[in-house]
Amino acid sequence: MIQRIQTLYLIVVILLGAVVPFFVNLWSDAKGNEIFAENEVFVSIAFYAVAVLGLLGIVLFKNRQNQFVVNRLNMILNLFLLGFFVYRSLNLSGETLVSEKGIGMLIPVFSIVFLVLANRAIKKDEDLVKSVDRLR
């Protein structure tokens, strides 16, 4: 399980979803207060869901098709989270006082990249197993 590269990619997704958002600020409001994921309930639930789906993807290592589907669902959740951040950043830019966007808004982008890499590795394993089955 751990020797497969997609497991390492999914571990990175879990770390990006469960650890990083609580140490990196997502944005700063007009008063200069830094907003982390723990300050927004929806955002923290979404990041925890990303981490849980990543863990579920690791646990499903024996069933590659289900692992592939769980990773796709995780990508969709990350896209929703990214859409929320884009909406939020567009609202932040309209303030009279300039507020700053944090680097934490890019976490879903990095998660999607690692999920795509994991799905490519899963597809490669599935193709390898199918080619071996053909030889029997």
PDB file of C-alpha atoms in Angstrom:
ATOM      1  CA  MET A   1       0.000   0.000   0.000  1.00  0.00           C
ATOM      2  CA  ILE A   2       2.600   2.619   1.028  1.00  0.00           C
ATOM      3  CA  GLN A   3       5.021   1.645  -1.723  1.00  0.00           C
ATOM      4  CA  ARG A   4       2.618   2.859  -4.395  1.00  0.00           C
ATOM      5  CA  ILE A   5       3.156   6.416  -5.586  1.00  0.00           C
ATOM      6  CA  GLN A   6      -0.559   7.263  -5.495  1.00  0.00           C
ATOM      7  CA  THR A   7      -0.534   6.613  -1.756  1.00  0.00           C
ATOM      8  CA  LEU A   8       2.165   9.224  -1.325  1.00  0.00           C
ATOM      9  CA  TYR A   9       0.176  11.679  -3.444  1.00  0.00           C
ATOM     10  CA  LEU A  10      -2.905  11.035  -1.310  1.00  0.00           C
ATOM     11  CA  ILE A  11      -0.877  11.557   1.884  1.00  0.00           C
ATOM     12  CA  VAL A  12       0.094  14.973   0.534  1.00  0.00           C
ATOM     13  CA  VAL A  13      -3.606  15.691  -0.128  1.00  0.00           C
ATOM     14  CA  ILE A  14      -4.451  14.684   3.447  1.00  0.00           C
ATOM     15  CA  LEU A  15      -1.755  16.984   4.802  1.00  0.00           C
ATOM     16  CA  LEU A  16      -2.968  19.811   2.560  1.00  0.00           C
ATOM     17  CA  GLY A  17      -6.530  19.300   3.768  1.00  0.00           C
ATOM     18  CA  ALA A  18      -6.079  18.605   7.467  1.00  0.00           C
ATOM     19  CA  VAL A  19      -2.957  20.471   8.565  1.00  0.00           C
ATOM     20  CA  VAL A  20      -1.933  23.316   6.270  1.00  0.00           C
ATOM     21  CA  PRO A  21      -5.179  25.393   6.244  1.00  0.00           C
ATOM     22  CA  PHE A  22      -5.016  25.826   9.991  1.00  0.00           C
ATOM     23  CA  PHE A  23      -1.504  27.304   9.906  1.00  0.00           C
ATOM     24  CA  VAL A  24      -1.678  29.372   6.695  1.00  0.00           C
ATOM     25  CA  ASN A  25      -4.042  32.311   6.518  1.00  0.00           C
ATOM     26  CA  LEU A  26      -6.722  32.273   3.860  1.00  0.00           C
ATOM     27  CA  TRP A  27      -7.273  36.029   3.746  1.00  0.00           C
ATOM     28  CA  SER A  28      -7.095  39.147   5.863  1.00  0.00           C
ATOM     29  CA  ASP A  29     -10.137  41.286   6.466  1.00  0.00           C
ATOM     30  CA  ALA A  30     -10.320  45.071   6.315  1.00  0.00           C
ATOM     31  CA  LYS A  31      -9.265  45.413   9.954  1.00  0.00           C
ATOM     32  CA  GLY A  32      -6.102  43.404   9.373  1.00  0.00           C
ATOM     33  CA  ASN A  33      -7.339  40.251  11.143  1.00  0.00           C
ATOM     34  CA  GLU A  34      -6.019  37.107   9.505  1.00  0.00           C
ATOM     35  CA  ILE A  35      -8.735  34.560   8.737  1.00  0.00           C
ATOM     36  CA  PHE A  36      -7.737  30.915   9.053  1.00  0.00           C
ATOM     37  CA  ALA A  37      -9.817  27.848   8.190  1.00  0.00           C
ATOM     38  CA  GLU A  38     -10.824  27.431  11.826  1.00  0.00           C
ATOM     39  CA  ASN A  39     -12.560  30.824  11.746  1.00  0.00           C
ATOM     40  CA  GLU A  40     -14.942  29.752   8.972  1.00  0.00           C
ATOM     41  CA  VAL A  41     -17.098  26.707   9.733  1.00  0.00           C
ATOM     42  CA  PHE A  42     -17.897  25.843   6.112  1.00  0.00           C
ATOM     43  CA  VAL A  43     -14.266  26.069   5.066  1.00  0.00           C
ATOM     44  CA  SER A  44     -13.001  23.923   7.937  1.00  0.00           C
ATOM     45  CA  ILE A  45     -15.667  21.260   7.277  1.00  0.00           C
ATOM     46  CA  ALA A  46     -14.746  21.242   3.578  1.00  0.00           C
ATOM     47  CA  PHE A  47     -11.032  20.874   4.326  1.00  0.00           C
ATOM     48  CA  TYR A  48     -11.729  18.038   6.771  1.00  0.00           C
ATOM     49  CA  ALA A  49     -13.918  16.363   4.143  1.00  0.00           C
ATOM     50  CA  VAL A  50     -11.029  16.619   1.657  1.00  0.00           C
ATOM     51  CA  ALA A  51      -8.740  14.932   4.194  1.00  0.00           C
ATOM     52  CA  VAL A  52     -11.280  12.189   4.960  1.00  0.00           C
ATOM     53  CA  LEU A  53     -11.823  11.472   1.264  1.00  0.00           C
ATOM     54  CA  GLY A  54      -8.046  11.310   0.811  1.00  0.00           C
ATOM     55  CA  LEU A  55      -7.801   8.805   3.670  1.00  0.00           C
ATOM     56  CA  LEU A  56     -10.670   6.817   2.185  1.00  0.00           C
ATOM     57  CA  GLY A  57      -8.792   6.779  -1.122  1.00  0.00           C
ATOM     58  CA  ILE A  58      -5.765   5.270   0.621  1.00  0.00           C
ATOM     59  CA  VAL A  59      -7.860   2.644   2.415  1.00  0.00           C
ATOM     60  CA  LEU A  60      -9.477   1.553  -0.867  1.00  0.00           C
ATOM     61  CA  PHE A  61      -6.127   0.491  -2.321  1.00  0.00           C
ATOM     62  CA  LYS A  62      -7.410  -3.015  -3.104  1.00  0.00           C
ATOM     63  CA  ASN A  63     -10.276  -1.739  -5.242  1.00  0.00           C
ATOM     64  CA  ARG A  64      -8.721   0.613  -7.770  1.00  0.00           C
ATOM     65  CA  GLN A  65     -12.002   1.572  -9.449  1.00  0.00           C
ATOM     66  CA  ASN A  66     -13.543   2.768  -6.184  1.00  0.00           C
ATOM     67  CA  GLN A  67     -10.302   4.553  -5.329  1.00  0.00           C
ATOM     68  CA  PHE A  68     -10.487   6.345  -8.667  1.00  0.00           C
ATOM     69  CA  VAL A  69     -14.109   7.390  -8.027  1.00  0.00           C
ATOM     70  CA  VAL A  70     -13.351   8.649  -4.505  1.00  0.00           C
ATOM     71  CA  ASN A  71     -10.492  10.736  -5.886  1.00  0.00           C
ATOM     72  CA  ARG A  72     -12.840  12.202  -8.500  1.00  0.00           C
ATOM     73  CA  LEU A  73     -15.319  13.137  -5.758  1.00  0.00           C
ATOM     74  CA  ASN A  74     -12.454  14.722  -3.850  1.00  0.00           C
ATOM     75  CA  MET A  75     -11.554  16.757  -6.935  1.00  0.00           C
ATOM     76  CA  ILE A  76     -15.153  17.968  -7.227  1.00  0.00           C
ATOM     77  CA  LEU A  77     -15.146  18.995  -3.564  1.00  0.00           C
ATOM     78  CA  ASN A  78     -11.876  20.871  -4.108  1.00  0.00           C
ATOM     79  CA  LEU A  79     -13.392  22.626  -7.121  1.00  0.00           C
ATOM     80  CA  PHE A  80     -16.346  23.763  -4.993  1.00  0.00           C
ATOM     81  CA  LEU A  81     -13.929  24.982  -2.336  1.00  0.00           C
ATOM     82  CA  LEU A  82     -11.901  26.800  -4.969  1.00  0.00           C
ATOM     83  CA  GLY A  83     -15.080  28.372  -6.342  1.00  0.00           C
ATOM     84  CA  PHE A  84     -15.990  29.557  -2.857  1.00  0.00           C
ATOM     85  CA  PHE A  85     -12.530  31.111  -2.472  1.00  0.00           C
ATOM     86  CA  VAL A  86     -12.801  32.858  -5.842  1.00  0.00           C
ATOM     87  CA  TYR A  87     -16.232  34.203  -4.883  1.00  0.00           C
ATOM     88  CA  ARG A  88     -14.898  35.309  -1.524  1.00  0.00           C
ATOM     89  CA  SER A  89     -11.843  36.980  -3.046  1.00  0.00           C
ATOM     90  CA  LEU A  90     -14.021  38.889  -5.509  1.00  0.00           C
ATOM     91  CA  ASN A  91     -16.084  40.150  -2.597  1.00  0.00           C
ATOM     92  CA  LEU A  92     -12.954  41.079  -0.648  1.00  0.00           C
ATOM     93  CA  SER A  93     -11.571  43.182  -3.457  1.00  0.00           C
ATOM     94  CA  GLY A  94     -14.633  45.432  -3.468  1.00  0.00           C
ATOM     95  CA  GLU A  95     -13.996  46.771   0.026  1.00  0.00           C
ATOM     96  CA  THR A  96     -13.052  50.377   0.591  1.00  0.00           C
ATOM     97  CA  LEU A  97     -10.058  49.349   2.667  1.00  0.00           C
ATOM     98  CA  VAL A  98      -7.670  47.023   0.902  1.00  0.00           C
ATOM     99  CA  SER A  99      -7.696  43.492   2.278  1.00  0.00           C
ATOM    100  CA  GLU A 100      -5.140  40.852   1.439  1.00  0.00           C
ATOM    101  CA  LYS A 101      -5.681  37.441  -0.030  1.00  0.00           C
ATOM    102  CA  GLY A 102      -3.663  34.723   1.667  1.00  0.00           C
ATOM    103  CA  ILE A 103      -1.681  31.891   0.178  1.00  0.00           C
ATOM    104  CA  GLY A 104      -4.162  29.472   1.751  1.00  0.00           C
ATOM    105  CA  MET A 105      -6.578  30.105  -1.110  1.00  0.00           C
ATOM    106  CA  LEU A 106      -4.290  28.068  -3.372  1.00  0.00           C
ATOM    107  CA  ILE A 107      -4.545  24.902  -1.264  1.00  0.00           C
ATOM    108  CA  PRO A 108      -7.426  23.436  -3.355  1.00  0.00           C
ATOM    109  CA  VAL A 109      -5.378  23.975  -6.530  1.00  0.00           C
ATOM    110  CA  PHE A 110      -2.452  22.009  -5.094  1.00  0.00           C
ATOM    111  CA  SER A 111      -4.843  19.299  -3.860  1.00  0.00           C
ATOM    112  CA  ILE A 112      -6.378  18.957  -7.313  1.00  0.00           C
ATOM    113  CA  VAL A 113      -2.931  18.613  -8.892  1.00  0.00           C
ATOM    114  CA  PHE A 114      -1.952  15.826  -6.490  1.00  0.00           C
ATOM    115  CA  LEU A 115      -5.316  14.091  -6.976  1.00  0.00           C
ATOM    116  CA  VAL A 116      -4.823  14.147 -10.754  1.00  0.00           C
ATOM    117  CA  LEU A 117      -1.351  12.644 -10.312  1.00  0.00           C
ATOM    118  CA  ALA A 118      -2.798   9.958  -8.028  1.00  0.00           C
ATOM    119  CA  ASN A 119      -5.522   9.116 -10.546  1.00  0.00           C
ATOM    120  CA  ARG A 120      -2.929   8.819 -13.310  1.00  0.00           C
ATOM    121  CA  ALA A 121      -0.951   6.356 -11.187  1.00  0.00           C
ATOM    122  CA  ILE A 122      -4.120   4.389 -10.386  1.00  0.00           C
ATOM    123  CA  LYS A 123      -4.982   4.234 -14.089  1.00  0.00           C
ATOM    124  CA  LYS A 124      -1.458   3.049 -14.860  1.00  0.00           C
ATOM    125  CA  ASP A 125      -1.778   0.259 -12.257  1.00  0.00           C
ATOM    126  CA  GLU A 126      -5.163  -0.755 -13.642  1.00  0.00           C
ATOM    127  CA  ASP A 127      -3.784  -0.920 -17.177  1.00  0.00           C
ATOM    128  CA  LEU A 128      -0.853  -3.025 -15.961  1.00  0.00           C
ATOM    129  CA  VAL A 129      -3.188  -5.497 -14.232  1.00  0.00           C
ATOM    130  CA  LYS A 130      -5.393  -5.733 -17.333  1.00  0.00           C
ATOM    131  CA  SER A 131      -2.383  -6.411 -19.557  1.00  0.00           C
ATOM    132  CA  VAL A 132      -1.194  -9.181 -17.248  1.00  0.00           C
ATOM    133  CA  ASP A 133      -4.687 -10.719 -17.204  1.00  0.00           C
ATOM    134  CA  ARG A 134      -4.668 -10.782 -20.993  1.00  0.00           C
ATOM    135  CA  LEU A 135      -1.534 -12.905 -21.003  1.00  0.00           C
ATOM    136  CA  ARG A 136      -3.064 -15.636 -18.862  1.00  0.00           C
TER     137      ARG A 136
END
